[in-house]
XYZ file of C-alpha atoms in Angstrom:
173
model
C -3.379 -22.768 27.604
C -4.091 -20.412 24.696
C -6.282 -21.411 21.785
C -4.036 -20.288 18.956
C -6.905 -20.734 16.492
C -9.162 -18.251 18.268
C -10.045 -15.212 16.206
C -8.182 -12.070 16.826
C -10.468 -9.118 17.666
C -8.432 -6.191 16.502
C -9.660 -2.887 17.759
C -11.519 -0.608 15.364
C -9.791 2.393 14.018
C -10.134 5.425 16.292
C -12.585 8.149 15.252
C -13.688 11.470 16.670
C -12.141 12.654 19.895
C -10.059 9.430 20.291
C -8.398 9.992 16.876
C -7.674 13.669 17.795
C -6.162 12.509 21.131
C -4.046 9.886 19.441
C -2.773 12.521 16.991
C -1.514 14.861 19.828
C 2.002 13.384 19.802
C 2.257 14.183 16.019
C 1.655 17.830 16.843
C 4.146 17.697 19.733
C 6.837 16.482 17.227
C 5.820 19.189 14.760
C 6.431 21.944 17.281
C 9.890 20.501 18.282
C 8.792 18.640 21.493
C 9.656 15.161 20.264
C 12.447 14.864 22.899
C 9.701 14.723 25.549
C 8.940 11.161 24.471
C 12.529 9.985 24.783
C 13.201 6.738 22.938
C 9.749 5.370 23.770
C 7.972 6.866 20.756
C 9.012 7.876 17.161
C 7.475 9.879 14.409
C 7.241 8.012 11.158
C 7.124 9.963 7.864
C 5.972 7.625 5.087
C 4.519 7.877 1.594
C 0.841 7.132 0.966
C 0.611 4.062 -1.284
C -2.400 5.489 -3.247
C -2.000 9.270 -2.934
C 1.803 9.494 -2.938
C 1.457 12.205 -0.235
C 3.621 12.436 2.838
C 1.942 10.832 5.851
C 2.942 10.879 9.534
C 2.107 8.710 12.492
C 3.537 8.228 15.953
C 4.455 4.700 16.923
C 5.643 3.083 20.190
C 9.176 1.750 19.998
C 9.136 -1.906 21.068
C 12.910 -2.175 21.050
C 15.814 0.033 20.032
C 19.333 -1.076 19.123
C 21.788 1.854 19.007
C 24.664 -0.349 17.882
C 22.859 -1.724 14.788
C 20.854 1.446 14.210
C 17.391 0.056 14.256
C 13.999 0.511 15.799
C 11.330 -2.202 16.153
C 7.697 -1.195 16.050
C 4.412 -3.207 15.998
C 1.131 -2.745 14.154
C -1.513 -3.053 16.934
C -4.203 -2.616 14.290
C -2.720 -5.527 12.297
C -1.512 -5.680 8.727
C -4.431 -3.421 7.571
C -3.044 -0.329 9.318
C -2.441 2.364 6.722
C 1.161 3.065 7.849
C 1.962 -0.678 7.601
C 0.490 -1.000 4.150
C 2.273 2.207 3.036
C 5.643 0.810 4.177
C 4.921 -2.438 2.374
C 4.515 -0.416 -0.846
C 7.461 1.939 -0.121
C 9.816 0.693 2.546
C 12.078 3.749 2.526
C 10.895 6.316 5.073
C 12.125 8.904 7.589
C 11.695 8.748 11.322
C 12.237 11.279 13.983
C 13.442 9.898 17.305
C 13.600 12.729 19.801
C 14.223 15.648 17.542
C 16.698 13.896 15.288
C 15.739 12.666 11.768
C 16.906 9.246 10.545
C 16.319 7.807 7.019
C 15.254 4.168 7.479
C 14.329 1.105 5.501
C 11.426 -1.130 6.758
C 12.055 -4.808 7.191
C 9.027 -6.934 7.898
C 9.751 -9.624 10.537
C 8.449 -13.169 10.472
C 6.072 -14.400 13.218
C 8.779 -16.402 15.057
C 10.814 -13.140 15.414
C 7.620 -11.475 16.639
C 7.246 -14.174 19.289
C 10.716 -13.442 20.688
C 10.229 -9.647 20.504
C 6.869 -9.819 22.398
C 8.282 -12.124 25.013
C 11.217 -9.784 25.600
C 8.871 -6.747 25.717
C 6.638 -8.490 28.241
C 9.741 -9.164 30.504
C 10.569 -5.465 30.416
C 6.975 -4.127 30.591
C 4.618 -6.852 32.017
C 1.593 -4.765 32.825
C 1.774 -2.803 29.574
C 2.142 -6.073 27.612
C -0.997 -7.494 29.236
C -2.971 -4.295 28.508
C -1.788 -4.238 24.858
C -2.825 -7.883 24.386
C -6.252 -7.193 25.873
C -6.622 -4.070 23.676
C -5.784 -6.087 20.591
C -8.075 -8.945 21.552
C -5.152 -11.420 21.971
C -5.384 -13.866 24.822
C -2.521 -13.482 27.268
C -2.409 -14.802 30.824
C 0.996 -13.379 31.728
C 2.996 -16.459 30.887
C 5.959 -16.352 28.566
C 4.251 -18.691 26.103
C 1.075 -16.576 25.975
C 3.158 -13.556 25.031
C 5.062 -15.547 22.439
C 1.763 -16.630 20.936
C 0.534 -13.030 20.848
C 3.790 -11.966 19.237
C 3.213 -14.403 16.383
C -0.112 -12.694 15.657
C 1.239 -9.107 15.728
C 3.015 -7.690 12.641
C 6.417 -6.297 13.717
C 8.558 -4.037 11.544
C 12.221 -3.254 12.005
C 13.230 0.253 10.877
C 16.889 0.175 9.918
C 18.947 3.347 9.698
C 20.203 4.159 6.272
C 23.878 3.852 5.364
C 25.884 6.710 6.768
C 23.262 7.470 9.469
C 23.565 6.009 12.915
C 21.193 6.726 15.838
C 23.995 8.385 17.692
C 24.310 10.889 14.820
C 27.831 9.706 13.809
C 28.608 9.120 10.220
C 29.601 5.477 9.446
C 32.997 5.193 7.907
């Protein structure tokens, strides 16, 4: 059984060579190689809440719904991650999935939605889900309930395609 009151040991922000390594996908997108990541990663262009400058980060797509035109991402560093706080301040952003741009609006999901999302993710990617939970300091024993508990502690964001823009590139009528 999981102690849901246990402290969450979020990983520290990467520095040095780890930060440079984690920024490599940003450079791949910049040189037009975003399609190499398929639908697994996306490049988020967002506005800095203090500076007002354009910022970019690559995020893993937890789930993608082509019919509704939305991507769900998670903040593994919690609600203090810069991109997460920037979207809180300015929810309109632009993503690049593959090599296609999509204007999106961020919707911040409640913990119970996060529980369902994480449980579904764990069914599709069980080993990765266990590693992610360990990385974030979240107790997970591989059971559905442990992943649901972890999902309640992770901030999830749904990026919804803007009106007239669908992931398939068709204009809405």
